[in-house]
PDB file of C-alpha atoms and ligand atoms in Angstrom:
ATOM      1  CA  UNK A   1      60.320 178.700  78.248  1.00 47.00           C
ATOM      2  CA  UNK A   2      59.724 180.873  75.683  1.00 47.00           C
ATOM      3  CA  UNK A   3      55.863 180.530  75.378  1.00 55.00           C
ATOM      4  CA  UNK A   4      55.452 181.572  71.927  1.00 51.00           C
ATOM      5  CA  UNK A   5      57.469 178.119  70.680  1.00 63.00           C
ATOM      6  CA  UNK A   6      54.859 174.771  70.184  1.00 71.00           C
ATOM      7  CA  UNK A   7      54.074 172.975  73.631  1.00 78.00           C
ATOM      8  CA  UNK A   8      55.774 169.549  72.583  1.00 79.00           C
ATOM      9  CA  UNK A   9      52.871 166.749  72.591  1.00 77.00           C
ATOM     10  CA  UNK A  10      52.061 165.266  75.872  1.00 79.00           C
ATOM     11  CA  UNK A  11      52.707 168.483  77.897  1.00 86.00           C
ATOM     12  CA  UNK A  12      49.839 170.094  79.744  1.00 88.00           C
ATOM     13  CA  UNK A  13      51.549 173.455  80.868  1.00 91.00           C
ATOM     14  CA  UNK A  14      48.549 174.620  82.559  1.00 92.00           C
ATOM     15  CA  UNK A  15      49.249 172.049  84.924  1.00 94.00           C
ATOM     16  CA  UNK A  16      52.870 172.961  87.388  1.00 96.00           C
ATOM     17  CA  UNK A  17      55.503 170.350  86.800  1.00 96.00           C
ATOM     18  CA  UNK A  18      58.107 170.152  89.801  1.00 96.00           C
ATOM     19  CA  UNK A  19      60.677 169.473  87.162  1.00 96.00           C
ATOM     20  CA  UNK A  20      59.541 173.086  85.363  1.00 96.00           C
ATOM     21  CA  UNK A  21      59.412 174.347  89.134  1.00 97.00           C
ATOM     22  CA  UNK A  22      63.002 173.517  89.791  1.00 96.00           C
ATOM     23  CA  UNK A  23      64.072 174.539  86.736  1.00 96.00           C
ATOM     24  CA  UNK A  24      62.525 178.452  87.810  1.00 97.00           C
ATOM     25  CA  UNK A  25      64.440 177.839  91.254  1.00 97.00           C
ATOM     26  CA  UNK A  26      67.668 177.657  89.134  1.00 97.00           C
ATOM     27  CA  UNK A  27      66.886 180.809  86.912  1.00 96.00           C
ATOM     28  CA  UNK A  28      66.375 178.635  83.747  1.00 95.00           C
ATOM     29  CA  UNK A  29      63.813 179.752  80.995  1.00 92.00           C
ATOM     30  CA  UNK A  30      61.902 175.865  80.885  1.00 91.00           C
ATOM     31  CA  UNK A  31      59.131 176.476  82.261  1.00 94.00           C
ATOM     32  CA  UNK A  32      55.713 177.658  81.484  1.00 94.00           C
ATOM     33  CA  UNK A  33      53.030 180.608  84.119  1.00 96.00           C
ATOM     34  CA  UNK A  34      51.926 177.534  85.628  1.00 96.00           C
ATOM     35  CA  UNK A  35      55.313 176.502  86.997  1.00 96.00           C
ATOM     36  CA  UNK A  36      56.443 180.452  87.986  1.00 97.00           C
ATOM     37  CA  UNK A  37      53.054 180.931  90.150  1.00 97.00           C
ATOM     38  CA  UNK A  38      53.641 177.751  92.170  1.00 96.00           C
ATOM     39  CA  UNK A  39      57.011 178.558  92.388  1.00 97.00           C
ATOM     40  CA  UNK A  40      56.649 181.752  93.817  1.00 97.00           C
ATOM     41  CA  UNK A  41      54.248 180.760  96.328  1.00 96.00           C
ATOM     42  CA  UNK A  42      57.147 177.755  97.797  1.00 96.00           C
ATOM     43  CA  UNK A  43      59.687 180.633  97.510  1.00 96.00           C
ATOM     44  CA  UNK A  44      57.450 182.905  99.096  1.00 94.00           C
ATOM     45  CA  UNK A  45      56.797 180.003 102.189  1.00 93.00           C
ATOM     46  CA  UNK A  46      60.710 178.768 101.983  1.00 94.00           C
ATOM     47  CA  UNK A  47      61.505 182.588 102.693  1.00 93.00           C
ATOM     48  CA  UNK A  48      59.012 182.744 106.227  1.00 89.00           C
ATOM     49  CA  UNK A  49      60.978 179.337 107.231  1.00 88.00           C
ATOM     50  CA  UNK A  50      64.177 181.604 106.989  1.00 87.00           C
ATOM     51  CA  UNK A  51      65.564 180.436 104.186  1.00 92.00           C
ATOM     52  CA  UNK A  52      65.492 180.165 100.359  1.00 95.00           C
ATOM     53  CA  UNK A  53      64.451 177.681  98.397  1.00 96.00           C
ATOM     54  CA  UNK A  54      66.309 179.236  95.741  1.00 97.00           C
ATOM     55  CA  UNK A  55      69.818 178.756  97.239  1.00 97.00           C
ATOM     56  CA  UNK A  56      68.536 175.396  98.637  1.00 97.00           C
ATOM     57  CA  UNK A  57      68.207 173.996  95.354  1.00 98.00           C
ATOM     58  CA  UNK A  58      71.862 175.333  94.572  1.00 98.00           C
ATOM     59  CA  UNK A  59      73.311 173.784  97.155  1.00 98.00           C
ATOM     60  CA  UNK A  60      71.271 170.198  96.118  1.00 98.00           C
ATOM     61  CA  UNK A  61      72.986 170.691  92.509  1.00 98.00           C
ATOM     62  CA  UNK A  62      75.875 171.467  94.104  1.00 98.00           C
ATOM     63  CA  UNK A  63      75.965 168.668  96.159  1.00 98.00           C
ATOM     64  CA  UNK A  64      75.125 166.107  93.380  1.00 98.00           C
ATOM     65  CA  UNK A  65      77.991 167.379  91.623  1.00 98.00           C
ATOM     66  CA  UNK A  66      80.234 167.191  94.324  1.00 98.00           C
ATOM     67  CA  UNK A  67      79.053 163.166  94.793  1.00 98.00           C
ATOM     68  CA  UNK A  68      79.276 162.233  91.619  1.00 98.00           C
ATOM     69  CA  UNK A  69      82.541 163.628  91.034  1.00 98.00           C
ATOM     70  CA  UNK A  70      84.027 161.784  94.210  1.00 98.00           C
ATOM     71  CA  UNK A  71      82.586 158.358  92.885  1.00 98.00           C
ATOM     72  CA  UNK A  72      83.875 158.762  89.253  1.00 98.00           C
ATOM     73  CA  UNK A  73      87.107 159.626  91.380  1.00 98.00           C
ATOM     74  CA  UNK A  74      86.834 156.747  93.100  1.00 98.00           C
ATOM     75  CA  UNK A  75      86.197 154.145  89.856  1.00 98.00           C
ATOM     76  CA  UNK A  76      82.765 154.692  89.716  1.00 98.00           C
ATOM     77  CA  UNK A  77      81.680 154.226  85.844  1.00 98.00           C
ATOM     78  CA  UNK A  78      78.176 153.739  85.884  1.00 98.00           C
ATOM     79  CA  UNK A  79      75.477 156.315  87.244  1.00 98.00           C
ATOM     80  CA  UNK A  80      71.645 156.221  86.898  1.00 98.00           C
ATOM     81  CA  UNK A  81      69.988 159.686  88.009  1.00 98.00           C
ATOM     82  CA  UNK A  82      66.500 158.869  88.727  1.00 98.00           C
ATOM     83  CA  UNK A  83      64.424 161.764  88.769  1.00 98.00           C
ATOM     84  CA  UNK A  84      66.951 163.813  86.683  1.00 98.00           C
ATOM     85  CA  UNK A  85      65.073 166.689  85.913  1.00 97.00           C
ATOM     86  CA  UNK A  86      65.290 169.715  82.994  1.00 95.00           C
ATOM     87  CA  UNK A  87      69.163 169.505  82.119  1.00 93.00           C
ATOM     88  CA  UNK A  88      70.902 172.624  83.773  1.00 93.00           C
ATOM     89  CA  UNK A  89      74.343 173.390  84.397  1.00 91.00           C
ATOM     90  CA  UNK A  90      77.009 170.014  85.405  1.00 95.00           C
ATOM     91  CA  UNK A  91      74.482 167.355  84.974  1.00 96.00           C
ATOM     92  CA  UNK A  92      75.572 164.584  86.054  1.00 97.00           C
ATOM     93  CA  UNK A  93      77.211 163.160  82.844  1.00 97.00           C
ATOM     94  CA  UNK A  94      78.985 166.193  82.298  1.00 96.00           C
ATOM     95  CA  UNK A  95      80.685 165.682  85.501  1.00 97.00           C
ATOM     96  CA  UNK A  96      81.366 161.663  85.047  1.00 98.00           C
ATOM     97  CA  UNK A  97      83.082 162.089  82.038  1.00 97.00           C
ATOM     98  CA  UNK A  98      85.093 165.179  82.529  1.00 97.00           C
ATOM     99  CA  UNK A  99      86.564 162.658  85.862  1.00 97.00           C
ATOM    100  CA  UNK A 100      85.899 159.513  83.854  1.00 98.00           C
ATOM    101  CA  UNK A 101      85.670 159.610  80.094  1.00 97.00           C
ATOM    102  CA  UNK A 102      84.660 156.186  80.373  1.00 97.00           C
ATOM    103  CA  UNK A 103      81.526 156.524  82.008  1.00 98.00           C
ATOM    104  CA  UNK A 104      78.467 155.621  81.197  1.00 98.00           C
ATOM    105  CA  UNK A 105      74.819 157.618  82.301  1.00 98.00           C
ATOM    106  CA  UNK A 106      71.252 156.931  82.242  1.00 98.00           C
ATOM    107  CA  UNK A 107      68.875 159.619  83.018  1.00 97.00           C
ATOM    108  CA  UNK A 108      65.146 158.747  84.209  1.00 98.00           C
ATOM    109  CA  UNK A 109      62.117 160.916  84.780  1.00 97.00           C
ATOM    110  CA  UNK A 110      58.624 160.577  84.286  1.00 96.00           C
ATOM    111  CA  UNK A 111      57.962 164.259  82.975  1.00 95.00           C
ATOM    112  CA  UNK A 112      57.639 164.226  79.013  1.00 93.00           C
ATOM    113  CA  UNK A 113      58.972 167.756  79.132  1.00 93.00           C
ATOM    114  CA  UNK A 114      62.069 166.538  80.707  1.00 95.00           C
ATOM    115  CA  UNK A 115      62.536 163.958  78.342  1.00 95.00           C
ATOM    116  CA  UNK A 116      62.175 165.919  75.217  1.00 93.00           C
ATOM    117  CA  UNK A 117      65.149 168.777  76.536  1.00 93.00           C
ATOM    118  CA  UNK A 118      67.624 165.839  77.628  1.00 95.00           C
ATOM    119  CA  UNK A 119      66.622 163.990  74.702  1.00 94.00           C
ATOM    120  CA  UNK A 120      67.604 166.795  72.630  1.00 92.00           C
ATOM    121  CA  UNK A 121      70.588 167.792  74.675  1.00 90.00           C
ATOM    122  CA  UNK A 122      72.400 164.331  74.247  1.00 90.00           C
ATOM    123  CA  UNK A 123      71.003 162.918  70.916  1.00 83.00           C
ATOM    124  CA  UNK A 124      74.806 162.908  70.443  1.00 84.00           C
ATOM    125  CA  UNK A 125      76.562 161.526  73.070  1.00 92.00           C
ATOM    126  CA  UNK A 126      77.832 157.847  72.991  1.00 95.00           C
ATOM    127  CA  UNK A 127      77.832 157.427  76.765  1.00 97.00           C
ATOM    128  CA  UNK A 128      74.361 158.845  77.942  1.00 97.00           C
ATOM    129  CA  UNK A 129      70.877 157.219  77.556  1.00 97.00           C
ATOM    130  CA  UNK A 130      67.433 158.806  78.657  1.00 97.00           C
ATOM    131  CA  UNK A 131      64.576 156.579  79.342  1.00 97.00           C
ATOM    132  CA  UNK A 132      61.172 157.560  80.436  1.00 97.00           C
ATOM    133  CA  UNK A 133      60.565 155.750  83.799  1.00 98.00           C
ATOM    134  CA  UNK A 134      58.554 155.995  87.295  1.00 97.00           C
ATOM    135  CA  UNK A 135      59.978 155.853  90.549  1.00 98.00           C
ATOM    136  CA  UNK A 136      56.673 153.777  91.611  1.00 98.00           C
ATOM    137  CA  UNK A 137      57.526 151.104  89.239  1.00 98.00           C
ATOM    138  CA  UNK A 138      61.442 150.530  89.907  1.00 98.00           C
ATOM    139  CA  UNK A 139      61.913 147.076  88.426  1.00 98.00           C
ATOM    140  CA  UNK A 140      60.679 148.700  84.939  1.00 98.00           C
ATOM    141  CA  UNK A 141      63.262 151.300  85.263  1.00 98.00           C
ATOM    142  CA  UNK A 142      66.202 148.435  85.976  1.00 98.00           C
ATOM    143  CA  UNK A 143      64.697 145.896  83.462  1.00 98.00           C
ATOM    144  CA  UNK A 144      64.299 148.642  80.622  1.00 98.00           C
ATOM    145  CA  UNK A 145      66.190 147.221  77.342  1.00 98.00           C
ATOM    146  CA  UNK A 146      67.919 150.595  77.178  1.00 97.00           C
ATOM    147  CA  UNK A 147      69.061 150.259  80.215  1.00 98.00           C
ATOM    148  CA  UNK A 148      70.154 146.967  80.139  1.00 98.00           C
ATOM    149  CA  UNK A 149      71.951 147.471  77.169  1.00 98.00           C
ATOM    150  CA  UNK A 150      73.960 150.040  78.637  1.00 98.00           C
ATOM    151  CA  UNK A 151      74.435 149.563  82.533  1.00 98.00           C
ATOM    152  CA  UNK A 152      75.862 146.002  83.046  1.00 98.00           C
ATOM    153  CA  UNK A 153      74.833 145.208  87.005  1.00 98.00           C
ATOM    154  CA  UNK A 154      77.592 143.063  86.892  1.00 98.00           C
ATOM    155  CA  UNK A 155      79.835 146.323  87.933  1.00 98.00           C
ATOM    156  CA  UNK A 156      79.317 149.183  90.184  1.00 98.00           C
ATOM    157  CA  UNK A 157      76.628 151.514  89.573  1.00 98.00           C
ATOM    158  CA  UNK A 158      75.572 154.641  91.583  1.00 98.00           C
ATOM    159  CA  UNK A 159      72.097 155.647  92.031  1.00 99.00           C
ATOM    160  CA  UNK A 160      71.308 158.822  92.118  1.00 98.00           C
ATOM    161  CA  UNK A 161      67.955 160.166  94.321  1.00 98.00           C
ATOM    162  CA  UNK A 162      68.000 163.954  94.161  1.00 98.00           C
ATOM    163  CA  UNK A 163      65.444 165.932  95.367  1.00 98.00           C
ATOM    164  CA  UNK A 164      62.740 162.840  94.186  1.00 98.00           C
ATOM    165  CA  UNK A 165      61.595 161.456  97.587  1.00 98.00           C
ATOM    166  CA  UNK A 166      60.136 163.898  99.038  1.00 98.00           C
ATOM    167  CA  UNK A 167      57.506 163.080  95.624  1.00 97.00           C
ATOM    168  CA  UNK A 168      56.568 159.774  96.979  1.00 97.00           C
ATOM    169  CA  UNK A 169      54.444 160.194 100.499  1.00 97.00           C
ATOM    170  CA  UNK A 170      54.391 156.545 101.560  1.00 98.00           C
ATOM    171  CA  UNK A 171      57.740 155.540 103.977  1.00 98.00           C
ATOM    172  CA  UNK A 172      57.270 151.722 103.478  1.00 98.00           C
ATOM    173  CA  UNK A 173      57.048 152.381  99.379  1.00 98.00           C
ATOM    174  CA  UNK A 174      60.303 153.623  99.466  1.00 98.00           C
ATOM    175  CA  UNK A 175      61.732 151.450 101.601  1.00 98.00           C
ATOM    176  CA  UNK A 176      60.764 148.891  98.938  1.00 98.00           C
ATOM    177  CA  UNK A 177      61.753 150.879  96.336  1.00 98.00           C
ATOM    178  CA  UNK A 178      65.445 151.005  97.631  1.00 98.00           C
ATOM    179  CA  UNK A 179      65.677 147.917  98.804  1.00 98.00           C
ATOM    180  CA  UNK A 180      64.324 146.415  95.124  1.00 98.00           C
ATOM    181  CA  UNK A 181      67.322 148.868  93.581  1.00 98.00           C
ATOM    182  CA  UNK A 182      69.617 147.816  96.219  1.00 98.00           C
ATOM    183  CA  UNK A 183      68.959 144.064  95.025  1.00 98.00           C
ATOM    184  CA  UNK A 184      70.122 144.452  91.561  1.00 98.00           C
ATOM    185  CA  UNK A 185      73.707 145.986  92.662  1.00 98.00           C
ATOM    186  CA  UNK A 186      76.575 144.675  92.190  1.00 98.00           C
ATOM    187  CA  UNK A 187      79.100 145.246  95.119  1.00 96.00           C
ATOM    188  CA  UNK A 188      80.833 148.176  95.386  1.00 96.00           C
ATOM    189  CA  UNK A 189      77.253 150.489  94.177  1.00 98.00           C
ATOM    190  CA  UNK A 190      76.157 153.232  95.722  1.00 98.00           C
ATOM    191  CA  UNK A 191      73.129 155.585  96.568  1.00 98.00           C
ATOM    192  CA  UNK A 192      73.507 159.053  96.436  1.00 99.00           C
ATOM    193  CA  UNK A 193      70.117 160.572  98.304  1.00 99.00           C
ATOM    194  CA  UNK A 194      69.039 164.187  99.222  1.00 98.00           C
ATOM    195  CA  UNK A 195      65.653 164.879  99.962  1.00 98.00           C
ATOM    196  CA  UNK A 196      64.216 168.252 101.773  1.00 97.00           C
ATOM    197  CA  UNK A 197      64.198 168.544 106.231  1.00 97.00           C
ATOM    198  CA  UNK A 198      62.763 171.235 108.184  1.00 95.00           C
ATOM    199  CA  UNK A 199      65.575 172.081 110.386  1.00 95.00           C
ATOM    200  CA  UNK A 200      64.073 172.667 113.901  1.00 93.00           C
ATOM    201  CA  UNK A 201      60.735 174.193 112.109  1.00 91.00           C
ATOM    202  CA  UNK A 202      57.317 172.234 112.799  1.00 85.00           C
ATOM    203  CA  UNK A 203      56.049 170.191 109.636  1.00 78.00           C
ATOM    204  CA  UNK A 204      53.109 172.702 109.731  1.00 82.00           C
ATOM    205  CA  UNK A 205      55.043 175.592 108.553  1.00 83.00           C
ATOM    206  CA  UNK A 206      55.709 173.580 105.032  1.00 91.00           C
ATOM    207  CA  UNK A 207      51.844 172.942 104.782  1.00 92.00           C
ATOM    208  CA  UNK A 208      51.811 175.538 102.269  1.00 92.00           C
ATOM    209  CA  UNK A 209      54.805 174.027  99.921  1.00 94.00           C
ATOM    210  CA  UNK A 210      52.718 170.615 100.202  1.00 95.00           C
ATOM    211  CA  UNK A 211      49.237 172.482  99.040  1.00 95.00           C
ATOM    212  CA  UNK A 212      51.825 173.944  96.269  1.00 96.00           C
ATOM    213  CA  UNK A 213      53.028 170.783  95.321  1.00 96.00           C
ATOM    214  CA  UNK A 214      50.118 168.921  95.816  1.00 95.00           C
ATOM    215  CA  UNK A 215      48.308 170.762  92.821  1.00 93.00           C
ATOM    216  CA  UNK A 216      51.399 169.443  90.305  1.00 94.00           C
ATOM    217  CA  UNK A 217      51.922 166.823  88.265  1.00 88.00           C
ATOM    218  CA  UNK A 218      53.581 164.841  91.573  1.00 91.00           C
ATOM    219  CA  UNK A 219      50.882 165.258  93.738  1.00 92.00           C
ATOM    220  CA  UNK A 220      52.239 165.764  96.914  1.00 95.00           C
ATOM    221  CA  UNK A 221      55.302 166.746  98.830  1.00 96.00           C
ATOM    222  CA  UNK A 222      56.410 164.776 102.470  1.00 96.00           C
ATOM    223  CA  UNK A 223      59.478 166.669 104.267  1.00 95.00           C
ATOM    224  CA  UNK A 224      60.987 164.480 106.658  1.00 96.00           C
ATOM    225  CA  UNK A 225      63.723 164.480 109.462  1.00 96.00           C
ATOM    226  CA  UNK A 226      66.624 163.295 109.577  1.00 97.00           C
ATOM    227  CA  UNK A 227      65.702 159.611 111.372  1.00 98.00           C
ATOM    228  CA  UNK A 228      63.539 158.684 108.124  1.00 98.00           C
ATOM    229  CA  UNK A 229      66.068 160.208 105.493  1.00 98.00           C
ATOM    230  CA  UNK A 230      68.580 157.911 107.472  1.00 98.00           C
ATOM    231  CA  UNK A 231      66.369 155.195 107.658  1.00 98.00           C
ATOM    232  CA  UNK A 232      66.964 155.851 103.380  1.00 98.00           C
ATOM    233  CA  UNK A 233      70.617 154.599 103.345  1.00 98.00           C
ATOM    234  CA  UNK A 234      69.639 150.814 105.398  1.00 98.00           C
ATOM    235  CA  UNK A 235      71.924 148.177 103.751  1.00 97.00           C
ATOM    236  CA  UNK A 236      74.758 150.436 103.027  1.00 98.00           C
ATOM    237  CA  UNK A 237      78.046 151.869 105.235  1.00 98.00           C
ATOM    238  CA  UNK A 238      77.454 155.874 104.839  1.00 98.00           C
ATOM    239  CA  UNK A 239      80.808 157.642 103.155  1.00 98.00           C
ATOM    240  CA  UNK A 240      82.284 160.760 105.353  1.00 98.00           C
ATOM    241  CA  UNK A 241      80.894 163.162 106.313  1.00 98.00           C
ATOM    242  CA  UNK A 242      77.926 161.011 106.392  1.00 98.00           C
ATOM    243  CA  UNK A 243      74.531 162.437 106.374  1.00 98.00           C
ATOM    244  CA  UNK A 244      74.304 166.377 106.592  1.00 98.00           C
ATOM    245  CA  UNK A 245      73.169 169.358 104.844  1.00 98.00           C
ATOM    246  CA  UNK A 246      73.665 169.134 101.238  1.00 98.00           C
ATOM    247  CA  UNK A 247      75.659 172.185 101.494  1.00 98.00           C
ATOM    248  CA  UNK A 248      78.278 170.360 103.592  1.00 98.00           C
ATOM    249  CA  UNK A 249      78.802 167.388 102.537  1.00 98.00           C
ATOM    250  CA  UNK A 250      83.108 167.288 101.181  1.00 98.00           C
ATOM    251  CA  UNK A 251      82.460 171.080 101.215  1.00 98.00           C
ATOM    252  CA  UNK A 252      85.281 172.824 103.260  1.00 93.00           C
ATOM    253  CA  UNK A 253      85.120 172.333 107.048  1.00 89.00           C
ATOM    254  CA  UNK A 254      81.969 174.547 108.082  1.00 91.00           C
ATOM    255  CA  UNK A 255      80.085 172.875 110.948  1.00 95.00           C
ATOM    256  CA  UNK A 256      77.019 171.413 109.679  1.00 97.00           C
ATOM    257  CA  UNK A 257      73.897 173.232 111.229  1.00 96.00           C
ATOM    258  CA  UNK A 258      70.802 170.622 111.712  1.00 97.00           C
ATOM    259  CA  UNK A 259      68.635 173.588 112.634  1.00 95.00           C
ATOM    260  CA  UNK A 260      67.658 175.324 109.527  1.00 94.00           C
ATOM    261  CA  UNK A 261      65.837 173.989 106.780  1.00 95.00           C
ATOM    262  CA  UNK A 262      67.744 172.978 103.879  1.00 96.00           C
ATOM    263  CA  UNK A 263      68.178 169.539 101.763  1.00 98.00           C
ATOM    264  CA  UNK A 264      69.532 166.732 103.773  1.00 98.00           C
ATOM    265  CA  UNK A 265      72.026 164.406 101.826  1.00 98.00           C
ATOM    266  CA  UNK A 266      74.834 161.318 101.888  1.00 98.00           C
ATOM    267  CA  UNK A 267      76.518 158.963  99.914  1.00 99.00           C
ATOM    268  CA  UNK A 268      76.091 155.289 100.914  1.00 98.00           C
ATOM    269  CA  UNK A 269      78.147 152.251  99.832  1.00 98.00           C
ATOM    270  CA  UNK A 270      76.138 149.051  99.074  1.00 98.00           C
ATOM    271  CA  UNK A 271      77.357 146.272 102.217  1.00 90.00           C
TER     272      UNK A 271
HETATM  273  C1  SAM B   1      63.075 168.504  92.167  1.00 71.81           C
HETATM  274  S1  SAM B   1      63.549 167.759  90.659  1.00 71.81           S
HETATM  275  C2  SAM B   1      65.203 167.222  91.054  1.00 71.81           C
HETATM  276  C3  SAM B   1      66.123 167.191  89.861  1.00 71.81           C
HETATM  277  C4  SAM B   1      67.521 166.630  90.140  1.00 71.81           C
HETATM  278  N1  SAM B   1      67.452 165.259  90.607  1.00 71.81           N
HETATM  279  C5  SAM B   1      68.255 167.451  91.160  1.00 71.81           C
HETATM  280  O1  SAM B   1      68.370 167.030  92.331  1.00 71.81           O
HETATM  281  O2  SAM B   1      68.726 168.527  90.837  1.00 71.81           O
HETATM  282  C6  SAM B   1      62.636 166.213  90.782  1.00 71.81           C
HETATM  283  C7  SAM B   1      62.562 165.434  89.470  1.00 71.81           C
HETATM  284  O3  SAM B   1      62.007 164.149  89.762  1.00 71.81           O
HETATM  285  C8  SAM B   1      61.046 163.826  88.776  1.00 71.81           C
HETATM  286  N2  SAM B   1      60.084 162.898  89.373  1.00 71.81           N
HETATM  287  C9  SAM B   1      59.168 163.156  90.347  1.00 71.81           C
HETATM  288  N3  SAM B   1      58.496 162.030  90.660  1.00 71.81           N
HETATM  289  C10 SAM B   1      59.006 161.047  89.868  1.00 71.81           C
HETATM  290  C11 SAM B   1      58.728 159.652  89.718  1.00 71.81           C
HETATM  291  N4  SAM B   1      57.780 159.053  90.450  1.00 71.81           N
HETATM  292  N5  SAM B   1      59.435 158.948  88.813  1.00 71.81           N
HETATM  293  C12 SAM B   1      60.397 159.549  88.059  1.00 71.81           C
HETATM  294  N6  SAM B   1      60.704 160.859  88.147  1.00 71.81           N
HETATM  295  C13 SAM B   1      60.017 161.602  89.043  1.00 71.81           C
HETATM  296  C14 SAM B   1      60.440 165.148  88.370  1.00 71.81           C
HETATM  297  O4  SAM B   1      59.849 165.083  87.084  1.00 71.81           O
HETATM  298  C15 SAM B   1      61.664 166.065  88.422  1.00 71.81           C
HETATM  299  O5  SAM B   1      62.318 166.098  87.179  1.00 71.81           O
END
């Protein structure tokens, strides 16, 4: 972000925001010294694990573009990203309605800053809504009259957990946190989940991404292997290729490697 322009109201950018961070992962301009020093330090880490959490985060967008393009392809019309972040290149509306014009999108985050850019970014566009909402507190987010008025539960929706997760420490809370979203489908809903795994690298060596994180708006960051990011999908049937690096999933036929660190993610159908 430019830092000369006004800090909107409600935005503390001494203070890293993980959506500001991200936003520096993808090369965007949104974000403030705060976000960049943080950032560097996880790059910095993400680099001695033998990766990048540069390209990592490409391959998550990637990813959720490639999902939500197969479920608009499929007669999916509703989507709700949940933890959206700053808008970037092929949000998620923008690829709904280039497969289904028909589509409609809510966006939810709790950052004010990403509210006020998507706010801005689709004050004109019929079939999008952005509502300010907390993971912690999912039956707000489904009973919100904004999103009632636009998402009828009655139909298929997808729900969309990118990169959020990993934001919430506590296994049980988001077991009930799915399972409370997963009670409101309608059949034929899915959720499409990615959330960060260490490969065959000890937790330890992403203590220094948690201290990162930890010191941001979110307040901490849990990786976590593959047996609790399955444990994520419970109550649905998983869609091919199942669960695998973001970067393979419906991604030409390169042989998923579970040893390097890298987002893990999957599509599952509501049963
Ligand atoms: C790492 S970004 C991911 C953005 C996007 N989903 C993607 O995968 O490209 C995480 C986003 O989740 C939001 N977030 C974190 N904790 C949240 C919570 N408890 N409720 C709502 N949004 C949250 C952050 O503000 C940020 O915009």
């Amino acid at each position: 972000m430019n830092e000369i322009r006004p800090v909107p109201p409600g935005i503390d950018p001494s203070v890293p925001s993980v959506a500001r961070m991200y936003d520096h992962y993808l090369g965007g301009k949104d974000n403030y010294a705060s976000d960049r020093e943080a950032a560097a330090a996880v790059i910095e880490a993400s680099i001695r694990t033998g990766t990048d959490i540069r390209v990592a985060v490409r391959d998550n967008r990637a990813f959720l573009g490639r999902t939500v393009r197969a479920l608009a392809e499929a007669g999916v019309r509703q989507f709700i990203d949940i933890g959206a972040g700053l808008p970037t290149q092929e949000n998620v509306h923008q690829v709904a309605l280039r497969a289904a014009p028909d589509a409609r999108i809510v966006y939810v985050d709790n950052d004010p800053i990403v509210l006020v850019h998507a706010r801005a970014l689709l004050a004109d566009n019929p079939r999008t809504r952005v509502i300010e909402g907390d993971l912690h507190d999912p039956a707000a987010i489904l009973d919100d009259p904004e999103v009632t008025r636009h998402i009828d539960f009655g139909q298929p929706v997808a729900v969309v957990f990118c990169a959020i997760l990993q934001f919430i420490p506590d296994d049980a809370e988001i077991a009930a946190i799915l399972e409370t979203v997963r009670g409101r489908l309608a059949s034929g809903s899915h959720l499409v989940i990615s959330h960060p795994f260490p490969g065959e690298q000890p937790d330890e060596v992403f203590d220094t991404v948690s201290d990162v994180y930890t010191r941001t708006r979110s307040g901490s960051f849990t990786i976590r292997g593959s047996k609790a990011i399955t444990s994520f999908f419970a109550g649905t049937e998983l869609l091919e290729p199942g669960i695998v690096p973001v970067q393979n999933w419906r991604n030409g036929d390169t042989e998923p490697d579970f040893t390097v660190p890298s987002y893990l993610g999957g599509v599952g159908r509501l049963i």
